[in-house]
Each structure stands twice: as structure tokens, then as C-alpha cells.
Amino acid sequence: MKKIRVLIAKPGLDGHDRGAKVVARALRDAGMEVIYTGIQKTPEDIVEAAIQEDVDAVGLSILSGAHMTLFPRVTKLLRKRGMGDVLVVGGGIIPPKDALELKKAGVAEVFGPGTPLNTIVDFIEKNVGKKPDVAG
Amino acid sequence: MSLVEGLRNGDKRAVAKLISLIEDGDAAATAAIREIYSMTGKAHVVGVSGPPGTGKSTLIFRLAQEFRKRGKKVGIIAVDPTSPISGGALLGDRVRMGDLASDEGVFIRSMGTRGRLGGVSAATSDAINVLDAYGSDIIFVETAGAGQTDVEVSDLVHTTVVVVMPGVGDEVQALKAGLFEVAHIFVVNKADLGDADRVASDLSIMLELGEQGDWTPPVLTAVALRGEAEKEVADFLEEHLTHLRESGRMEEKKRRRAEKELMIAISESVLERSLALSSGRSFMSFVDEVLEKRMSPREAAIRLLEESHSGD
Ligand SMILES: Nc1nc2c(ncn2[C@@H]2O[C@H](COP(=O)(O)OP(=O)(O)OP(=O)(O)O)[C@@H](O)[C@H]2O)c(=O)[nH]1
Ligand SMILES: [Mg+2]
């Protein structure tokens, strides 16, 4: 039986991971296997972990405002390593204009603060394994 | 390129995908394991067990760094419990493992205990085989202090390290049921927080009272967080491996592992078979026999199995 595996990471330098942990628990309670990697991970570490854990999705949480560099770096590295089919979602305070840019860069969805946990769970359940692996 | 070829070429993605097939109980895993099985048996497999939160992941992180310095390729399997209710799991051991993942010579995999037919050790055993065939010199298997799991996994490893910490009441007493007997090295971690020396001496007394084998488990105190332990623990790991080889115990261990693997495989096959039977046509008629008290369940089972065999 195939189980959905999700990596939850918190790139960047700020040390608050409350939100990330809440999401991690919600995904676990929905029957997924959640690999939680903790705070202050570099995009390189995150992608390497995603490969070794063979995850279906990566959830990135970020508050520090560095999302426009960190998120695209992760999606780009994933594609480069042949993991372009991994679903990437983000969470944090992200202005709508930036969210659009991020979607163009391969982030499937961004969830602002206060998004119901159900919405995030449903989105991941519906969208994993749907993305074609485009090399880049 | 097939996953097995990928593994032979050192492709981490292939290794990861193979482990996923194993975890999912995919039929392709059986074929892949058959292909790589002859390449296994080279790695030193080390179990790291103990109550929750004692610092097992932190210690493994330090040990991995130390063995990298000694030129070894390191594999890590971290097993955490799957929730029996949701089927999900929160696998958090990587948090303590820093940037190890980006080291070319390290492979880390987190696994939920899930509910594979052959029990926890079924998937763990095959994952060990994959990392072994991949060329890991040393493989650490962290289990989450879930008592039975730890002891089960100890059959699959060469050396068992048990990590405890001071300040949780009677640490030694808690260990006595099971883990105590299978330990080859004791680490009393978090020596910065409490009276580790007292715990260590309690452990030593217990060991003296117990059965004396040809290996006396060392009891070490440690502050894994600060990296004050790994050299000593690593030295003892190497010493234990040498001891196993020189005393002839390694052959015994290998035989025991082979027995265990075969038993796991048998029980999985039998369980698969019985699941198949339970959805078959004659199953329901035997249920009627049992319901009407014309047959005992055991008798019905024997007849059902005979019937299914003669149909092969
Ligand atoms: N003070 C102190 N804290 C430590 C030491 N080693 C680990 N810790 C802390 O103890 C906590 C648990 O450490 P882990 O390495 O995750 O312990 P674990 O045994 O792997 O935990 P589980 O996998 O949840 O059973 C973390 O907050 C560590 O930072 C130590 O030597 N001293
Ligand atoms: Mg741990």
C-alpha cells in the first residue's frame, strides 16, 4: 500500500517553527508520513533529504521574507536532481504578487497564515503524483 | 536504468526508491532484494535503542561524523512509531542530524513502523540489506524505545548500543525487561544534566550480577549534544566488531540473522496466503461449519489449508 510521504522544512534563519509543526501534525493525523527536518535548513539540505526520504511532497514554511530566493532555489534543485515530480507547497506571510511569481517558479500553492488545516491536507492529497517530471 | 543498477552506480535516488518499494510491500521489492541479496553482509550493523528522548539521534549524528573522519561510508535508518489510528507518522529524527544529509558518504532514511505483515523487522531488515548492498560500511538503526521493537531489531544487528539518561527515575529498572540483556554498549547521555555517574554505576552493578559472557558491555557517560563521547563509543563499536570476528561469534550472528530473515519471510508468505484464503470461496462455507459448531476453528483451518494445497 502506497503512503503519502511529505517533508516539512523550514529554510531561512528565523527560528520559529510552531506553524510548521502544527501542519506536520495535521498531515500525520490525515494518515501521511511526515518527515520533519527542523529549522534553518539550506535548500541543498532540504533537497538532499527529499531525495533520501523519497517524498511525494515538500512543504516549506518561511516567515523571514527570503521566500523569493529560497523557494525557487528548492524547486530548481529538485528539478535538477530528477525530482521535478515532487509537489512543492509553501506557507507563511507571502504577498499575492510574490505568490504568483512563486507559482511560475514551480511552487504548486502557497498558504497564508490562518489557512484551515483541512485545506492544506486536501490540497496535498489531491495533487501528489500528478506533476510530470520535467527536467531542468 | 533499473533501480538495482542505479544502486550499483551509487545513485541515492535509486536507493531511496528501493526502500519505498519495500515499505509499500510492492512485489517489485521482492525481485530487487533477490538481485541484491548476494551483495549484502559486508556492513557493520549497529542498533541504537533506548527510551524516548535520551539523545539517540544526537549520538548517531556525532558517530556518523566520527566514522566519516575514519573514512567510512555511513547509512542511517531511523524508525519511529506509526499511529495505529491514523496510519500516519511524524518522523523527526533528522532534526538532530544537522547537515549530514548533504555529505556524499551518508544516507539517512526515516521509517514508520507501519503495519507490514511480518512486523517491524520485516521492512527494517530489507532496508538494512539495501543500504548494505549500496556499500555502507556501517549502518545505524535507531528504534524509538518501543520495547518490543527494540528487542526484535536487536536480532538484525551485530552490535546494540543502549542510550539512557539520568533523571527519569529508576532508569536501570526500566531497562531490565528486555533491552538490558541485548546491549553490548551502554551510553548514559546528558551527563551535563544529572547524576550520570550514579546511573552508570547502577548499570555496572546490574551487569556484574548478571550472566558473564565473553564480552563485558562498557558503560560510558556522555554529553552527545556537545560532541563529547563519539570517539570513545566509536572505538568500542570497532572493538566489538573485532571481538565478534575473532571469537567466532560473527558466524553465529550471521546464522541467527539468516534464521530470523527466513522466519520473517515465512510468516509473511503464510499471512499473505491466509489473507488470500479469507477472501476465497470456501472460506465462507468453513465459517458456517464453525458457526454451527460442526467443526472447531482449528479443525476448519487445517481442512481449509489442505484443500487449498491440493488445488495448487
Ligand atoms: N543537555 C543535553 N541535551 C541533550 C544531549 N543530547 C541530546 N540532547 C537533547 O535531548 C533532546 C532529545 O534528543 P534526541 O537526539 O532527539 O533524542 P532521541 O533519543 O533520538 O529521541 P527520540 O527519537 O524522540 O526517542 C534534544 O533536545 C537534544 O538536543 C546532551 O548530551 N545533553
Ligand atoms: Mg531520535
Tab-separated table of C-alpha atoms and ligand atoms in Angstrom:
chain	number	residue	atom	x	y	z
A	1	MET	CA	0.000	0.000	0.000
A	2	LYS	CA	1.388	3.378	-1.023
A	3	LYS	CA	1.542	6.001	1.695
A	4	ILE	CA	1.977	9.708	1.070
A	5	ARG	CA	5.320	10.939	2.388
A	6	VAL	CA	5.825	14.641	2.992
A	7	LEU	CA	8.943	16.523	4.024
A	8	ILE	CA	8.325	19.596	6.142
A	9	ALA	CA	11.209	22.009	6.352
A	10	LYS	CA	11.857	25.471	7.498
A	11	PRO	CA	14.530	27.171	5.435
A	12	GLY	CA	15.954	30.542	6.356
A	13	LEU	CA	17.304	31.968	9.535
A	14	ASP	CA	14.277	32.674	11.722
A	15	GLY	CA	13.814	30.091	14.416
A	16	HIS	CA	10.052	29.841	14.859
A	17	ASP	CA	8.600	26.563	13.721
A	18	ARG	CA	5.259	26.470	15.535
A	19	GLY	CA	3.258	26.739	12.322
A	20	ALA	CA	5.337	24.097	10.576
A	21	LYS	CA	4.818	21.694	13.465
A	22	VAL	CA	1.062	22.256	13.507
A	23	VAL	CA	0.884	21.444	9.799
A	24	ALA	CA	3.147	18.406	10.287
A	25	ARG	CA	0.802	17.027	12.933
A	26	ALA	CA	-2.286	17.636	10.807
A	27	LEU	CA	-0.744	15.724	7.912
A	28	ARG	CA	0.206	12.879	10.240
A	29	ASP	CA	-3.336	12.747	11.566
A	30	ALA	CA	-4.541	12.509	7.978
A	31	GLY	CA	-2.513	9.293	7.626
A	32	MET	CA	0.615	10.648	5.961
A	33	GLU	CA	4.217	10.013	6.890
A	34	VAL	CA	5.751	13.338	7.734
A	35	ILE	CA	9.481	13.799	7.823
A	36	TYR	CA	10.172	16.849	9.878
A	37	THR	CA	13.649	18.295	9.372
A	38	GLY	CA	13.606	21.287	11.688
A	39	ILE	CA	14.693	24.866	11.338
A	40	GLN	CA	17.403	26.696	9.423
A	41	LYS	CA	17.924	24.207	6.659
A	42	THR	CA	19.559	25.245	3.406
A	43	PRO	CA	17.787	24.492	0.109
A	44	GLU	CA	20.595	21.995	-0.618
A	45	ASP	CA	19.964	20.107	2.651
A	46	ILE	CA	16.226	20.107	2.025
A	47	VAL	CA	16.535	18.696	-1.482
A	48	GLU	CA	19.063	16.078	-0.381
A	49	ALA	CA	16.698	14.991	2.404
A	50	ALA	CA	13.771	14.892	-0.043
A	51	ILE	CA	15.756	12.535	-2.268
A	52	GLN	CA	16.831	10.165	0.503
A	53	GLU	CA	13.358	10.109	2.033
A	54	ASP	CA	11.768	9.681	-1.412
A	55	VAL	CA	8.940	12.055	-0.551
A	56	ASP	CA	5.909	12.867	-2.680
A	57	ALA	CA	5.674	16.428	-1.433
A	58	VAL	CA	7.787	19.108	0.219
A	59	GLY	CA	6.222	21.737	2.472
A	60	LEU	CA	8.287	24.835	3.132
A	61	SER	CA	7.455	27.219	5.891
A	62	ILE	CA	9.004	30.633	5.968
A	63	LEU	CA	8.489	33.897	7.834
A	64	SER	CA	11.673	35.784	7.271
A	65	GLY	CA	10.846	37.302	3.899
A	66	ALA	CA	13.510	35.422	1.986
A	67	HIS	CA	10.874	33.348	0.204
A	68	MET	CA	11.604	34.803	-3.231
A	69	THR	CA	15.103	33.353	-3.196
A	70	LEU	CA	14.672	30.215	-1.073
A	71	PHE	CA	11.527	28.702	-2.642
A	72	PRO	CA	12.657	28.912	-6.280
A	73	ARG	CA	16.054	27.548	-5.271
A	74	VAL	CA	14.380	24.428	-3.858
A	75	THR	CA	12.173	23.841	-6.913
A	76	LYS	CA	15.114	24.372	-9.234
A	77	LEU	CA	17.376	21.980	-7.325
A	78	LEU	CA	14.618	19.362	-7.220
A	79	ARG	CA	14.249	19.525	-10.994
A	80	LYS	CA	17.992	19.354	-11.436
A	81	ARG	CA	18.169	16.203	-9.324
A	82	GLY	CA	15.418	14.472	-11.273
A	83	MET	CA	12.797	15.084	-8.606
A	84	GLY	CA	10.715	17.549	-10.585
A	85	ASP	CA	7.590	15.494	-9.950
A	86	VAL	CA	7.682	16.313	-6.233
A	87	LEU	CA	4.874	18.622	-5.187
A	88	VAL	CA	6.171	21.790	-3.509
A	89	VAL	CA	3.918	23.902	-1.311
A	90	GLY	CA	4.746	26.888	0.842
A	91	GLY	CA	3.393	28.600	3.889
A	92	GLY	CA	3.998	31.929	5.542
A	93	ILE	CA	3.284	35.593	5.050
A	94	ILE	CA	3.610	35.946	1.311
A	95	PRO	CA	2.173	38.907	-0.648
A	96	PRO	CA	-0.170	37.884	-3.525
A	97	LYS	CA	2.184	39.358	-6.108
A	98	ASP	CA	5.023	37.179	-4.823
A	99	ALA	CA	2.739	34.160	-4.668
A	100	LEU	CA	2.129	34.490	-8.399
A	101	GLU	CA	5.836	34.640	-9.096
A	102	LEU	CA	6.426	31.590	-6.930
A	103	LYS	CA	3.808	29.598	-8.799
A	104	LYS	CA	5.590	30.396	-12.008
A	105	ALA	CA	8.764	29.085	-10.384
A	106	GLY	CA	7.138	25.740	-9.683
A	107	VAL	CA	5.592	26.163	-6.234
A	108	ALA	CA	2.192	24.486	-6.506
A	109	GLU	CA	0.421	26.538	-3.855
A	110	VAL	CA	1.130	28.986	-1.067
A	111	PHE	CA	-0.905	29.032	2.117
A	112	GLY	CA	-1.173	32.207	4.145
A	113	PRO	CA	-1.495	32.393	7.909
A	114	GLY	CA	-4.850	31.136	9.148
A	115	THR	CA	-5.428	28.728	6.255
A	116	PRO	CA	-7.604	25.900	7.624
A	117	LEU	CA	-5.503	22.776	8.083
A	118	ASN	CA	-8.063	20.804	6.098
A	119	THR	CA	-7.381	22.925	3.053
A	120	ILE	CA	-3.703	22.037	3.182
A	121	VAL	CA	-4.367	18.322	3.764
A	122	ASP	CA	-6.871	18.179	0.892
A	123	PHE	CA	-4.576	20.016	-1.465
A	124	ILE	CA	-1.720	17.607	-0.860
A	125	GLU	CA	-3.942	14.526	-1.081
A	126	LYS	CA	-5.381	15.688	-4.388
A	127	ASN	CA	-2.198	16.862	-6.035
A	128	VAL	CA	0.643	14.477	-5.174
A	129	GLY	CA	1.885	12.343	-8.012
A	130	LYS	CA	0.194	14.495	-10.633
A	131	LYS	CA	3.080	16.631	-11.673
A	132	PRO	CA	5.095	15.487	-14.668
A	133	ASP	CA	8.826	15.278	-14.047
A	134	VAL	CA	10.203	17.964	-16.297
A	135	ALA	CA	13.966	18.054	-16.282
A	136	GLY	CA	15.583	21.456	-15.901
B	1	MET	CA	18.149	2.245	-15.790
B	2	SER	CA	16.738	-0.164	-13.242
B	3	LEU	CA	16.785	0.705	-9.558
B	4	VAL	CA	19.245	-2.088	-8.823
B	5	GLU	CA	21.635	-0.790	-11.485
B	6	GLY	CA	21.169	2.669	-10.008
B	7	LEU	CA	22.092	1.344	-6.581
B	8	ARG	CA	25.197	-0.307	-8.002
B	9	ASN	CA	26.191	3.030	-9.527
B	10	GLY	CA	25.785	4.780	-6.195
B	11	ASP	CA	22.616	6.692	-7.117
B	12	LYS	CA	20.932	7.808	-3.897
B	13	ARG	CA	17.610	8.282	-5.635
B	14	ALA	CA	17.556	4.625	-6.656
B	15	VAL	CA	18.406	3.583	-3.100
B	16	ALA	CA	15.568	5.730	-1.768
B	17	LYS	CA	13.053	4.382	-4.290
B	18	LEU	CA	14.022	0.796	-3.479
B	19	ILE	CA	13.354	1.400	0.207
B	20	SER	CA	9.964	2.894	-0.678
B	21	LEU	CA	9.027	-0.229	-2.634
B	22	ILE	CA	9.967	-2.307	0.394
B	23	GLU	CA	7.908	-0.131	2.731
B	24	ASP	CA	4.915	-0.266	0.432
B	25	GLY	CA	5.161	-4.067	0.266
B	26	ASP	CA	5.418	-3.782	-3.519
B	27	ALA	CA	6.026	-7.008	-5.438
B	28	ALA	CA	8.883	-5.311	-7.292
B	29	ALA	CA	10.749	-5.145	-3.990
B	30	THR	CA	10.885	-8.927	-3.730
B	31	ALA	CA	12.593	-9.181	-7.091
B	32	ALA	CA	15.007	-6.361	-6.316
B	33	ILE	CA	16.019	-7.855	-2.966
B	34	ARG	CA	16.681	-11.180	-4.664
B	35	GLU	CA	19.018	-9.391	-7.052
B	36	ILE	CA	20.984	-7.507	-4.412
B	37	TYR	CA	20.985	-10.115	-1.671
B	38	SER	CA	24.337	-11.623	-2.645
B	39	MET	CA	25.900	-8.163	-2.323
B	40	THR	CA	24.933	-7.885	1.349
B	41	GLY	CA	26.708	-8.950	4.511
B	42	LYS	CA	29.607	-6.513	4.451
B	43	ALA	CA	28.356	-3.690	6.657
B	44	HIS	CA	28.683	-3.443	10.418
B	45	VAL	CA	25.062	-3.061	11.545
B	46	VAL	CA	24.576	-1.174	14.813
B	47	GLY	CA	21.281	-0.850	16.670
B	48	VAL	CA	20.784	2.269	18.788
B	49	SER	CA	17.900	1.892	21.215
B	50	GLY	CA	16.648	3.271	24.473
B	51	PRO	CA	13.787	5.226	25.990
B	52	PRO	CA	12.354	8.223	24.083
B	53	GLY	CA	14.339	11.442	24.128
B	54	THR	CA	17.569	10.141	25.611
B	55	GLY	CA	19.666	11.505	22.732
B	56	LYS	CA	19.865	8.569	20.326
B	57	SER	CA	19.625	10.698	17.166
B	58	THR	CA	22.108	13.223	18.537
B	59	LEU	CA	24.568	10.435	19.315
B	60	ILE	CA	24.123	8.863	15.880
B	61	PHE	CA	24.792	12.259	14.287
B	62	ARG	CA	28.074	12.517	16.203
B	63	LEU	CA	29.032	8.922	15.497
B	64	ALA	CA	28.333	9.392	11.797
B	65	GLN	CA	30.660	12.406	11.757
B	66	GLU	CA	33.311	10.378	13.556
B	67	PHE	CA	33.070	7.422	11.172
B	68	ARG	CA	33.222	9.775	8.195
B	69	LYS	CA	36.528	11.026	9.626
B	70	ARG	CA	37.632	7.411	9.751
B	71	GLY	CA	36.876	7.110	6.058
B	72	LYS	CA	33.698	5.056	6.344
B	73	LYS	CA	30.505	5.281	4.354
B	74	VAL	CA	27.559	5.627	6.749
B	75	GLY	CA	23.915	4.533	6.493
B	76	ILE	CA	21.255	5.555	8.996
B	77	ILE	CA	17.751	4.116	9.416
B	78	ALA	CA	15.562	5.875	11.971
B	79	VAL	CA	12.396	4.014	12.904
B	80	ASP	CA	9.513	5.830	14.615
B	81	PRO	CA	6.078	4.517	15.555
B	82	THR	CA	3.185	4.726	13.116
B	83	SER	CA	-0.096	5.814	14.702
B	84	PRO	CA	-2.356	2.762	14.742
B	85	ILE	CA	-5.356	5.063	14.421
B	86	SER	CA	-4.496	7.376	11.532
B	87	GLY	CA	-1.779	5.245	9.952
B	88	GLY	CA	0.352	8.378	9.793
B	89	ALA	CA	3.672	9.036	11.455
B	90	LEU	CA	5.747	12.005	12.474
B	91	LEU	CA	9.368	11.169	11.744
B	92	GLY	CA	11.559	13.738	13.473
B	93	ASP	CA	14.946	12.162	13.917
B	94	ARG	CA	16.506	14.204	11.114
B	95	VAL	CA	16.121	17.337	13.206
B	96	ARG	CA	19.143	16.253	15.258
B	97	MET	CA	21.221	15.188	12.311
B	98	GLY	CA	22.270	18.621	11.097
B	99	ASP	CA	23.623	18.884	7.584
B	100	LEU	CA	24.795	15.272	7.460
B	101	ALA	CA	22.390	14.556	4.614
B	102	SER	CA	24.404	16.657	2.215
B	103	ASP	CA	27.526	14.586	2.842
B	104	GLU	CA	28.073	12.314	-0.155
B	105	GLY	CA	29.055	9.434	2.141
B	106	VAL	CA	25.936	9.485	4.312
B	107	PHE	CA	22.451	8.174	3.597
B	108	ILE	CA	19.643	8.792	6.102
B	109	ARG	CA	16.205	7.246	5.900
B	110	SER	CA	13.269	7.694	8.298
B	111	MET	CA	10.736	4.867	8.527
B	112	GLY	CA	7.382	4.466	10.222
B	113	THR	CA	6.695	1.126	11.862
B	114	ARG	CA	3.539	0.815	9.721
B	115	GLY	CA	1.745	-2.496	9.784
B	116	ARG	CA	3.634	-4.739	7.441
B	117	LEU	CA	2.584	-8.356	7.778
B	118	GLY	CA	5.948	-9.576	9.019
B	119	GLY	CA	6.148	-6.902	11.712
B	120	VAL	CA	8.537	-4.010	12.133
B	121	SER	CA	11.628	-6.029	11.471
B	122	ALA	CA	10.455	-7.130	8.024
B	123	ALA	CA	10.830	-3.732	6.375
B	124	THR	CA	13.778	-2.767	8.565
B	125	SER	CA	15.655	-5.914	7.639
B	126	ASP	CA	15.218	-5.293	3.922
B	127	ALA	CA	16.137	-1.618	4.264
B	128	ILE	CA	19.350	-2.705	6.015
B	129	ASN	CA	20.018	-5.007	3.061
B	130	VAL	CA	19.583	-2.148	0.607
B	131	LEU	CA	21.993	0.151	2.460
B	132	ASP	CA	24.417	-2.750	2.835
B	133	ALA	CA	24.361	-3.542	-0.881
B	134	TYR	CA	24.750	0.175	-1.568
B	135	GLY	CA	28.142	-0.109	0.109
B	136	SER	CA	27.652	1.371	3.568
B	137	ASP	CA	30.487	0.344	5.864
B	138	ILE	CA	28.448	0.982	8.979
B	139	ILE	CA	24.654	1.179	9.324
B	140	PHE	CA	22.948	2.669	12.377
B	141	VAL	CA	19.376	1.593	13.110
B	142	GLU	CA	17.605	3.864	15.601
B	143	THR	CA	14.489	2.440	17.212
B	144	ALA	CA	12.149	4.501	19.292
B	145	GLY	CA	12.332	2.746	22.610
B	146	ALA	CA	9.096	0.930	21.950
B	147	GLY	CA	10.300	-2.073	23.959
B	148	GLN	CA	9.368	-4.965	21.722
B	149	THR	CA	10.562	-3.245	18.565
B	150	ASP	CA	13.980	-2.630	20.059
B	151	VAL	CA	14.440	-6.209	21.090
B	152	GLU	CA	13.164	-7.514	17.752
B	153	VAL	CA	15.564	-5.293	15.860
B	154	SER	CA	18.468	-6.466	18.027
B	155	ASP	CA	18.291	-9.787	16.185
B	156	LEU	CA	19.088	-7.989	12.950
B	157	VAL	CA	22.166	-6.087	14.126
B	158	HIS	CA	25.692	-7.010	15.129
B	159	THR	CA	26.075	-4.517	17.949
B	160	THR	CA	23.388	-2.948	20.132
B	161	VAL	CA	24.009	0.402	21.823
B	162	VAL	CA	21.532	1.330	24.552
B	163	VAL	CA	21.239	5.025	25.386
B	164	VAL	CA	19.768	6.137	28.706
B	165	MET	CA	19.847	9.400	30.619
B	166	PRO	CA	19.776	10.399	34.257
B	167	GLY	CA	16.761	11.957	35.893
B	168	VAL	CA	13.892	9.765	34.778
B	169	GLY	CA	13.567	7.750	37.967
B	170	ASP	CA	14.832	4.224	38.040
B	171	GLU	CA	16.461	4.061	34.632
B	172	VAL	CA	18.073	0.701	35.200
B	173	GLN	CA	14.940	-0.971	36.446
B	174	ALA	CA	13.069	0.233	33.373
B	175	LEU	CA	15.616	-1.375	31.104
B	176	LYS	CA	15.622	-4.740	32.761
B	177	ALA	CA	12.722	-6.052	30.767
B	178	GLY	CA	14.443	-6.908	27.518
B	179	LEU	CA	16.864	-4.288	26.287
B	180	PHE	CA	19.271	-4.815	29.146
B	181	GLU	CA	20.153	-8.312	28.029
B	182	VAL	CA	20.797	-7.448	24.402
B	183	ALA	CA	23.040	-4.406	24.969
B	184	HIS	CA	26.719	-4.502	24.012
B	185	ILE	CA	27.471	-0.883	24.890
B	186	PHE	CA	25.651	1.370	27.359
B	187	VAL	CA	25.737	5.141	26.996
B	188	VAL	CA	24.465	7.299	29.848
B	189	ASN	CA	23.863	10.505	27.913
B	190	LYS	CA	23.092	14.051	29.115
B	191	ALA	CA	25.767	13.797	31.771
B	192	ASP	CA	25.572	17.608	31.899
B	193	LEU	CA	22.063	17.455	33.327
B	194	GLY	CA	22.157	14.947	36.127
B	195	ASP	CA	23.999	12.347	38.040
B	196	ALA	CA	25.164	10.208	35.166
B	197	ASP	CA	27.826	8.558	37.286
B	198	ARG	CA	25.212	7.142	39.638
B	199	VAL	CA	23.226	5.689	36.720
B	200	ALA	CA	26.429	4.302	35.271
B	201	SER	CA	27.407	2.609	38.499
B	202	ASP	CA	23.881	1.183	38.913
B	203	LEU	CA	24.205	-0.275	35.430
B	204	SER	CA	27.640	-1.701	36.166
B	205	ILE	CA	26.381	-3.385	39.332
B	206	MET	CA	23.471	-4.886	37.414
B	207	LEU	CA	25.883	-6.171	34.788
B	208	GLU	CA	28.127	-7.780	37.399
B	209	LEU	CA	25.144	-9.541	38.901
B	210	GLY	CA	24.043	-10.824	35.524
B	211	GLU	CA	25.431	-13.572	33.386
B	212	GLN	CA	29.080	-13.105	32.417
B	213	GLY	CA	29.721	-13.664	28.739
B	214	ASP	CA	32.908	-13.222	26.758
B	215	TRP	CA	32.063	-9.552	26.135
B	216	THR	CA	31.561	-7.239	29.079
B	217	PRO	CA	29.451	-4.266	27.958
B	218	PRO	CA	31.229	-0.986	28.690
B	219	VAL	CA	29.173	1.695	30.442
B	220	LEU	CA	30.062	5.158	29.141
B	221	THR	CA	28.847	8.579	30.224
B	222	ALA	CA	28.374	11.175	27.516
B	223	VAL	CA	27.252	14.628	26.507
B	224	ALA	CA	26.290	13.853	22.921
B	225	LEU	CA	24.996	17.382	22.415
B	226	ARG	CA	28.497	18.801	22.815
B	227	GLY	CA	30.198	16.014	20.930
B	228	GLU	CA	31.881	14.546	23.975
B	229	ALA	CA	31.512	10.831	23.508
B	230	GLU	CA	31.628	9.774	19.930
B	231	LYS	CA	35.310	8.857	19.768
B	232	GLU	CA	35.061	6.542	22.726
B	233	VAL	CA	31.784	4.978	21.546
B	234	ALA	CA	33.189	4.582	18.025
B	235	ASP	CA	36.287	2.848	19.424
B	236	PHE	CA	34.103	0.400	21.343
B	237	LEU	CA	31.984	-0.248	18.255
B	238	GLU	CA	35.110	-1.199	16.330
B	239	GLU	CA	36.337	-3.262	19.248
B	240	HIS	CA	33.066	-5.165	19.416
B	241	LEU	CA	33.211	-5.904	15.719
B	242	THR	CA	36.746	-7.247	16.110
B	243	HIS	CA	35.601	-9.295	19.078
B	244	LEU	CA	32.744	-10.795	17.063
B	245	ARG	CA	35.110	-11.770	14.284
B	246	GLU	CA	37.884	-13.171	16.441
B	247	SER	CA	35.669	-15.116	18.819
B	248	GLY	CA	33.732	-16.782	16.042
B	249	ARG	CA	30.574	-15.069	17.266
B	250	MET	CA	30.151	-13.345	13.926
B	251	GLU	CA	29.352	-16.656	12.281
B	252	GLU	CA	26.732	-17.334	14.965
B	253	LYS	CA	25.265	-13.862	14.487
B	254	LYS	CA	25.066	-14.284	10.740
B	255	ARG	CA	23.349	-17.606	11.174
B	256	ARG	CA	20.871	-16.077	13.630
B	257	ARG	CA	20.168	-13.206	11.236
B	258	ALA	CA	19.612	-15.677	8.394
B	259	GLU	CA	17.227	-17.666	10.607
B	260	LYS	CA	15.388	-14.501	11.564
B	261	GLU	CA	15.117	-13.326	7.957
B	262	LEU	CA	13.818	-16.693	6.862
B	263	MET	CA	11.275	-16.767	9.699
B	264	ILE	CA	10.073	-13.291	8.775
B	265	ALA	CA	9.776	-14.316	5.145
B	266	ILE	CA	7.880	-17.486	6.038
B	267	SER	CA	5.427	-15.678	8.264
B	268	GLU	CA	4.844	-13.014	5.631
B	269	SER	CA	4.181	-15.628	2.968
B	270	VAL	CA	1.864	-17.558	5.248
B	271	LEU	CA	-0.009	-14.421	6.242
B	272	GLU	CA	-0.345	-13.345	2.638
B	273	ARG	CA	-1.652	-16.767	1.808
B	274	SER	CA	-4.151	-16.740	4.639
B	275	LEU	CA	-5.395	-13.308	3.634
B	276	ALA	CA	-5.913	-14.666	0.151
B	277	LEU	CA	-7.737	-17.663	1.583
B	278	SER	CA	-10.010	-15.491	3.683
B	279	SER	CA	-11.347	-13.853	0.558
B	280	GLY	CA	-11.768	-17.172	-1.243
B	281	ARG	CA	-15.000	-19.042	-1.834
B	282	SER	CA	-14.626	-21.985	0.537
B	283	PHE	CA	-13.685	-19.730	3.453
B	284	MET	CA	-17.313	-18.734	3.965
B	285	SER	CA	-18.518	-22.323	3.992
B	286	PHE	CA	-15.949	-23.134	6.670
B	287	VAL	CA	-17.158	-20.119	8.646
B	288	ASP	CA	-20.618	-21.745	8.539
B	289	GLU	CA	-19.176	-25.008	9.812
B	290	VAL	CA	-17.580	-23.176	12.744
B	291	LEU	CA	-20.715	-21.122	13.372
B	292	GLU	CA	-22.876	-24.250	13.523
B	293	LYS	CA	-20.275	-25.858	15.823
B	294	ARG	CA	-19.753	-28.700	13.408
B	295	MET	CA	-16.040	-28.007	13.381
B	296	SER	CA	-13.636	-26.295	15.736
B	297	PRO	CA	-11.846	-23.279	14.224
B	298	ARG	CA	-8.565	-25.164	14.302
B	299	GLU	CA	-10.037	-28.169	12.523
B	300	ALA	CA	-11.619	-25.917	9.901
B	301	ALA	CA	-8.303	-24.158	9.359
B	302	ILE	CA	-6.457	-27.429	8.782
B	303	ARG	CA	-9.095	-28.648	6.310
B	304	LEU	CA	-9.115	-25.297	4.517
B	305	LEU	CA	-5.331	-25.339	4.151
B	306	GLU	CA	-5.352	-28.946	2.923
B	307	GLU	CA	-7.993	-28.081	0.391
B	308	SER	CA	-6.073	-25.074	-0.903
B	309	HIS	CA	-2.845	-27.089	-1.183
B	310	SER	CA	-4.445	-29.887	-3.163
B	311	GLY	CA	-5.772	-27.228	-5.503
B	312	ASP	CA	-2.222	-25.958	-6.317
C	1	LIG	N1	21.502	18.585	27.885
C	1	LIG	C1	21.664	17.680	26.916
C	1	LIG	N2	20.703	17.534	25.996
C	1	LIG	C2	20.900	16.625	25.024
C	1	LIG	C3	22.063	15.828	24.930
C	1	LIG	N3	21.946	15.015	23.873
C	1	LIG	C4	20.749	15.298	23.298
C	1	LIG	N4	20.114	16.265	23.985
C	1	LIG	C5	18.786	16.865	23.708
C	1	LIG	O1	17.783	15.941	24.042
C	1	LIG	C6	16.678	16.070	23.156
C	1	LIG	C7	16.367	14.733	22.505
C	1	LIG	O2	17.473	14.348	21.710
C	1	LIG	P1	17.329	13.326	20.511
C	1	LIG	O3	18.683	13.077	19.967
C	1	LIG	O4	16.268	13.748	19.602
C	1	LIG	O5	16.842	12.045	21.350
C	1	LIG	P2	16.247	10.675	20.798
C	1	LIG	O6	16.597	9.649	21.792
C	1	LIG	O7	16.702	10.447	19.411
C	1	LIG	O8	14.697	10.981	20.816
C	1	LIG	P3	13.519	10.111	20.169
C	1	LIG	O9	13.978	9.705	18.801
C	1	LIG	O10	12.371	11.049	20.158
C	1	LIG	O11	13.317	8.946	21.094
C	1	LIG	C8	17.052	17.140	22.171
C	1	LIG	O12	16.519	18.360	22.567
C	1	LIG	C9	18.576	17.159	22.240
C	1	LIG	O13	19.121	18.403	21.884
C	1	LIG	C10	23.076	16.031	25.927
C	1	LIG	O14	24.129	15.402	25.939
C	1	LIG	N5	22.808	16.953	26.882
C	2	MG	MG	15.556	10.143	17.671
